[in-house]
Amino acid sequence: MTTPFLGEIQIFAFSFPPHGWAYCNGQALAISQNSALYSLLGATFGGNGRWIGPAPRSMRTARS
């Protein structure tokens, strides 16, 4: 796998996020643990100065 871009959203065919990735399930992310992501997104999706939040929600089931 190539090196991902910071803030990249990608679809995986397994039921867990790879190391260093997070679920896109609407959770708030702590700025103290994601300072580089906060420098890109700021308060675009909300937040209160301690949290980046929420991450985009993309939990859908694919249909064949």
mmCIF file of N, CA and C in Angstrom:
data_model
loop_
_atom_site.group_PDB
_atom_site.id
_atom_site.type_symbol
_atom_site.label_atom_id
_atom_site.label_comp_id
_atom_site.label_asym_id
_atom_site.label_seq_id
_atom_site.Cartn_x
_atom_site.Cartn_y
_atom_site.Cartn_z
ATOM 1 N N MET A 1 0.848 -1.165 0.000
ATOM 2 C CA MET A 1 0.000 0.000 0.000
ATOM 3 C C MET A 1 0.903 1.240 0.000
ATOM 4 N N THR A 2 0.538 2.226 -0.750
ATOM 5 C CA THR A 2 1.308 3.462 -0.810
ATOM 6 C C THR A 2 1.078 4.303 0.440
ATOM 7 N N THR A 3 1.900 5.303 0.628
ATOM 8 C CA THR A 3 1.740 6.205 1.770
ATOM 9 C C THR A 3 0.499 7.065 1.569
ATOM 10 N N PRO A 4 -0.447 7.031 2.506
ATOM 11 C CA PRO A 4 -1.687 7.796 2.346
ATOM 12 C C PRO A 4 -1.468 9.285 2.586
ATOM 13 N N PHE A 5 -2.330 10.094 2.001
ATOM 14 C CA PHE A 5 -2.347 11.525 2.267
ATOM 15 C C PHE A 5 -2.993 11.762 3.625
ATOM 16 N N LEU A 6 -2.590 12.803 4.301
ATOM 17 C CA LEU A 6 -3.197 13.157 5.582
ATOM 18 C C LEU A 6 -4.648 13.572 5.346
ATOM 19 N N GLY A 7 -5.581 12.951 6.035
ATOM 20 C CA GLY A 7 -7.002 13.249 5.868
ATOM 21 C C GLY A 7 -7.665 12.435 4.769
ATOM 22 N N GLU A 8 -6.949 11.502 4.178
ATOM 23 C CA GLU A 8 -7.499 10.684 3.083
ATOM 24 C C GLU A 8 -8.568 9.731 3.610
ATOM 25 N N ILE A 9 -9.613 9.542 2.831
ATOM 26 C CA ILE A 9 -10.658 8.565 3.132
ATOM 27 C C ILE A 9 -10.565 7.482 2.074
ATOM 28 N N GLN A 10 -10.521 6.231 2.514
ATOM 29 C CA GLN A 10 -10.335 5.120 1.590
ATOM 30 C C GLN A 10 -11.222 3.950 2.004
ATOM 31 N N ILE A 11 -11.675 3.183 1.039
ATOM 32 C CA ILE A 11 -12.514 2.015 1.309
ATOM 33 C C ILE A 11 -11.619 0.785 1.427
ATOM 34 N N PHE A 12 -11.849 -0.017 2.465
ATOM 35 C CA PHE A 12 -11.124 -1.268 2.656
ATOM 36 C C PHE A 12 -12.124 -2.412 2.703
ATOM 37 N N ALA A 13 -11.684 -3.598 2.321
ATOM 38 C CA ALA A 13 -12.575 -4.755 2.252
ATOM 39 C C ALA A 13 -12.554 -5.604 3.512
ATOM 40 N N PHE A 14 -12.090 -5.053 4.611
ATOM 41 C CA PHE A 14 -12.100 -5.800 5.858
ATOM 42 C C PHE A 14 -12.798 -4.980 6.926
ATOM 43 N N SER A 15 -13.072 -5.605 8.060
ATOM 44 C CA SER A 15 -13.947 -4.989 9.075
ATOM 45 C C SER A 15 -13.206 -4.206 10.154
ATOM 46 N N PHE A 16 -11.969 -3.802 9.900
ATOM 47 C CA PHE A 16 -11.210 -3.020 10.869
ATOM 48 C C PHE A 16 -10.331 -2.025 10.112
ATOM 49 N N PRO A 17 -10.009 -0.895 10.726
ATOM 50 C CA PRO A 17 -9.120 0.051 10.052
ATOM 51 C C PRO A 17 -7.671 -0.393 10.199
ATOM 52 N N PRO A 18 -6.839 -0.230 9.169
ATOM 53 C CA PRO A 18 -5.420 -0.561 9.294
ATOM 54 C C PRO A 18 -4.744 0.334 10.341
ATOM 55 N N HIS A 19 -3.561 -0.055 10.769
ATOM 56 C CA HIS A 19 -2.806 0.717 11.759
ATOM 57 C C HIS A 19 -2.608 2.154 11.264
ATOM 58 N N GLY A 20 -2.936 3.117 12.105
ATOM 59 C CA GLY A 20 -2.778 4.519 11.748
ATOM 60 C C GLY A 20 -3.997 5.133 11.075
ATOM 61 N N TRP A 21 -5.035 4.360 10.841
ATOM 62 C CA TRP A 21 -6.272 4.853 10.233
ATOM 63 C C TRP A 21 -7.360 4.904 11.292
ATOM 64 N N ALA A 22 -8.435 5.616 11.009
ATOM 65 C CA ALA A 22 -9.574 5.695 11.924
ATOM 66 C C ALA A 22 -10.852 5.394 11.154
ATOM 67 N N TYR A 23 -11.857 4.918 11.856
ATOM 68 C CA TYR A 23 -13.169 4.709 11.246
ATOM 69 C C TYR A 23 -13.786 6.044 10.845
ATOM 70 N N CYS A 24 -14.558 6.045 9.778
ATOM 71 C CA CYS A 24 -15.377 7.215 9.410
ATOM 72 C C CYS A 24 -16.778 6.948 9.951
ATOM 73 N N ASN A 25 -16.943 7.127 11.242
ATOM 74 C CA ASN A 25 -18.215 6.811 11.869
ATOM 75 C C ASN A 25 -18.801 7.977 12.649
ATOM 76 N N GLY A 26 -18.351 9.179 12.345
ATOM 77 C CA GLY A 26 -18.913 10.351 12.998
ATOM 78 C C GLY A 26 -18.303 10.675 14.348
ATOM 79 N N GLN A 27 -17.228 10.008 14.713
ATOM 80 C CA GLN A 27 -16.626 10.251 16.029
ATOM 81 C C GLN A 27 -15.827 11.552 16.047
ATOM 82 N N ALA A 28 -15.744 12.156 17.211
ATOM 83 C CA ALA A 28 -14.910 13.343 17.398
ATOM 84 C C ALA A 28 -13.483 12.883 17.673
ATOM 85 N N LEU A 29 -12.507 13.614 17.161
ATOM 86 C CA LEU A 29 -11.098 13.268 17.335
ATOM 87 C C LEU A 29 -10.413 14.332 18.177
ATOM 88 N N ALA A 30 -9.594 13.923 19.125
ATOM 89 C CA ALA A 30 -8.895 14.867 19.993
ATOM 90 C C ALA A 30 -7.824 15.618 19.199
ATOM 91 N N ILE A 31 -7.798 16.949 19.322
ATOM 92 C CA ILE A 31 -6.800 17.759 18.627
ATOM 93 C C ILE A 31 -5.405 17.426 19.125
ATOM 94 N N SER A 32 -5.258 17.143 20.415
ATOM 95 C CA SER A 32 -3.943 16.840 20.979
ATOM 96 C C SER A 32 -3.304 15.607 20.345
ATOM 97 N N GLN A 33 -4.103 14.679 19.834
ATOM 98 C CA GLN A 33 -3.586 13.473 19.200
ATOM 99 C C GLN A 33 -3.593 13.572 17.677
ATOM 100 N N ASN A 34 -4.203 14.617 17.115
ATOM 101 C CA ASN A 34 -4.336 14.766 15.669
ATOM 102 C C ASN A 34 -4.041 16.196 15.237
ATOM 103 N N SER A 35 -2.946 16.755 15.722
ATOM 104 C CA SER A 35 -2.644 18.172 15.480
ATOM 105 C C SER A 35 -2.406 18.477 14.002
ATOM 106 N N ALA A 36 -1.776 17.554 13.261
ATOM 107 C CA ALA A 36 -1.549 17.792 11.833
ATOM 108 C C ALA A 36 -2.875 17.810 11.066
ATOM 109 N N LEU A 37 -3.781 16.921 11.407
ATOM 110 C CA LEU A 37 -5.099 16.903 10.775
ATOM 111 C C LEU A 37 -5.867 18.176 11.103
ATOM 112 N N TYR A 38 -5.764 18.643 12.356
ATOM 113 C CA TYR A 38 -6.433 19.883 12.746
ATOM 114 C C TYR A 38 -5.871 21.076 11.976
ATOM 115 N N SER A 39 -4.575 21.075 11.693
ATOM 116 C CA SER A 39 -4.000 22.192 10.941
ATOM 117 C C SER A 39 -4.550 22.245 9.517
ATOM 118 N N LEU A 40 -4.985 21.106 8.987
ATOM 119 C CA LEU A 40 -5.599 21.087 7.649
ATOM 120 C C LEU A 40 -7.091 21.405 7.688
ATOM 121 N N LEU A 41 -7.824 20.791 8.622
ATOM 122 C CA LEU A 41 -9.280 20.921 8.655
ATOM 123 C C LEU A 41 -9.771 22.079 9.505
ATOM 124 N N GLY A 42 -9.048 22.406 10.573
ATOM 125 C CA GLY A 42 -9.517 23.442 11.481
ATOM 126 C C GLY A 42 -10.870 23.058 12.058
ATOM 127 N N ALA A 43 -11.791 23.987 12.061
ATOM 128 C CA ALA A 43 -13.138 23.739 12.589
ATOM 129 C C ALA A 43 -14.150 23.549 11.466
ATOM 130 N N THR A 44 -13.701 23.064 10.321
ATOM 131 C CA THR A 44 -14.581 22.873 9.164
ATOM 132 C C THR A 44 -15.790 22.005 9.496
ATOM 133 N N PHE A 45 -15.584 20.932 10.244
ATOM 134 C CA PHE A 45 -16.666 20.005 10.573
ATOM 135 C C PHE A 45 -17.164 20.204 11.996
ATOM 136 N N GLY A 46 -16.850 21.334 12.594
ATOM 137 C CA GLY A 46 -17.259 21.603 13.965
ATOM 138 C C GLY A 46 -16.079 21.463 14.902
ATOM 139 N N GLY A 47 -16.364 21.319 16.146
ATOM 140 C CA GLY A 47 -15.309 21.205 17.145
ATOM 141 C C GLY A 47 -15.374 22.374 18.108
ATOM 142 N N ASN A 48 -14.653 22.240 19.210
ATOM 143 C CA ASN A 48 -14.728 23.257 20.246
ATOM 144 C C ASN A 48 -13.357 23.716 20.719
ATOM 145 N N GLY A 49 -12.315 23.481 19.944
ATOM 146 C CA GLY A 49 -10.974 23.854 20.361
ATOM 147 C C GLY A 49 -10.218 22.735 21.047
ATOM 148 N N ARG A 50 -10.921 21.708 21.491
ATOM 149 C CA ARG A 50 -10.287 20.517 22.060
ATOM 150 C C ARG A 50 -10.511 19.312 21.172
ATOM 151 N N TRP A 51 -11.552 19.355 20.356
ATOM 152 C CA TRP A 51 -11.934 18.219 19.515
ATOM 153 C C TRP A 51 -12.097 18.658 18.071
ATOM 154 N N ILE A 52 -11.672 17.806 17.144
ATOM 155 C CA ILE A 52 -12.008 17.951 15.732
ATOM 156 C C ILE A 52 -13.243 17.085 15.571
ATOM 157 N N GLY A 53 -14.287 17.618 15.072
ATOM 158 C CA GLY A 53 -15.398 16.707 15.043
ATOM 159 C C GLY A 53 -16.572 17.201 14.248
ATOM 160 N N PRO A 54 -17.415 16.313 13.943
ATOM 161 C CA PRO A 54 -17.142 14.879 13.909
ATOM 162 C C PRO A 54 -16.493 14.483 12.594
ATOM 163 N N ALA A 55 -15.809 13.343 12.573
ATOM 164 C CA ALA A 55 -15.244 12.814 11.331
ATOM 165 C C ALA A 55 -16.404 12.494 10.389
ATOM 166 N N PRO A 56 -16.206 12.613 9.087
ATOM 167 C CA PRO A 56 -17.305 12.301 8.156
ATOM 168 C C PRO A 56 -17.849 10.897 8.392
ATOM 169 N N ARG A 57 -19.156 10.758 8.298
ATOM 170 C CA ARG A 57 -19.806 9.460 8.519
ATOM 171 C C ARG A 57 -20.039 8.803 7.171
ATOM 172 N N SER A 58 -19.474 7.613 6.993
ATOM 173 C CA SER A 58 -19.634 6.938 5.710
ATOM 174 C C SER A 58 -19.893 5.448 5.899
ATOM 175 N N MET A 59 -20.693 5.104 6.883
ATOM 176 C CA MET A 59 -20.982 3.699 7.136
ATOM 177 C C MET A 59 -22.195 3.284 6.301
ATOM 178 N N ARG A 60 -21.914 2.728 5.185
ATOM 179 C CA ARG A 60 -22.948 2.246 4.273
ATOM 180 C C ARG A 60 -22.621 0.800 3.898
ATOM 181 N N THR A 61 -23.613 0.069 3.524
ATOM 182 C CA THR A 61 -23.422 -1.298 3.071
ATOM 183 C C THR A 61 -23.500 -1.325 1.559
ATOM 184 N N ALA A 62 -22.502 -1.937 0.938
ATOM 185 C CA ALA A 62 -22.494 -2.042 -0.524
ATOM 186 C C ALA A 62 -23.480 -3.100 -0.960
ATOM 187 N N ARG A 63 -24.190 -2.819 -2.024
ATOM 188 C CA ARG A 63 -25.145 -3.781 -2.575
ATOM 189 C C ARG A 63 -24.604 -4.310 -3.892
ATOM 190 N N SER A 64 -24.847 -5.561 -4.142
ATOM 191 C CA SER A 64 -24.374 -6.147 -5.417
ATOM 192 C C SER A 64 -25.453 -6.162 -6.454
#
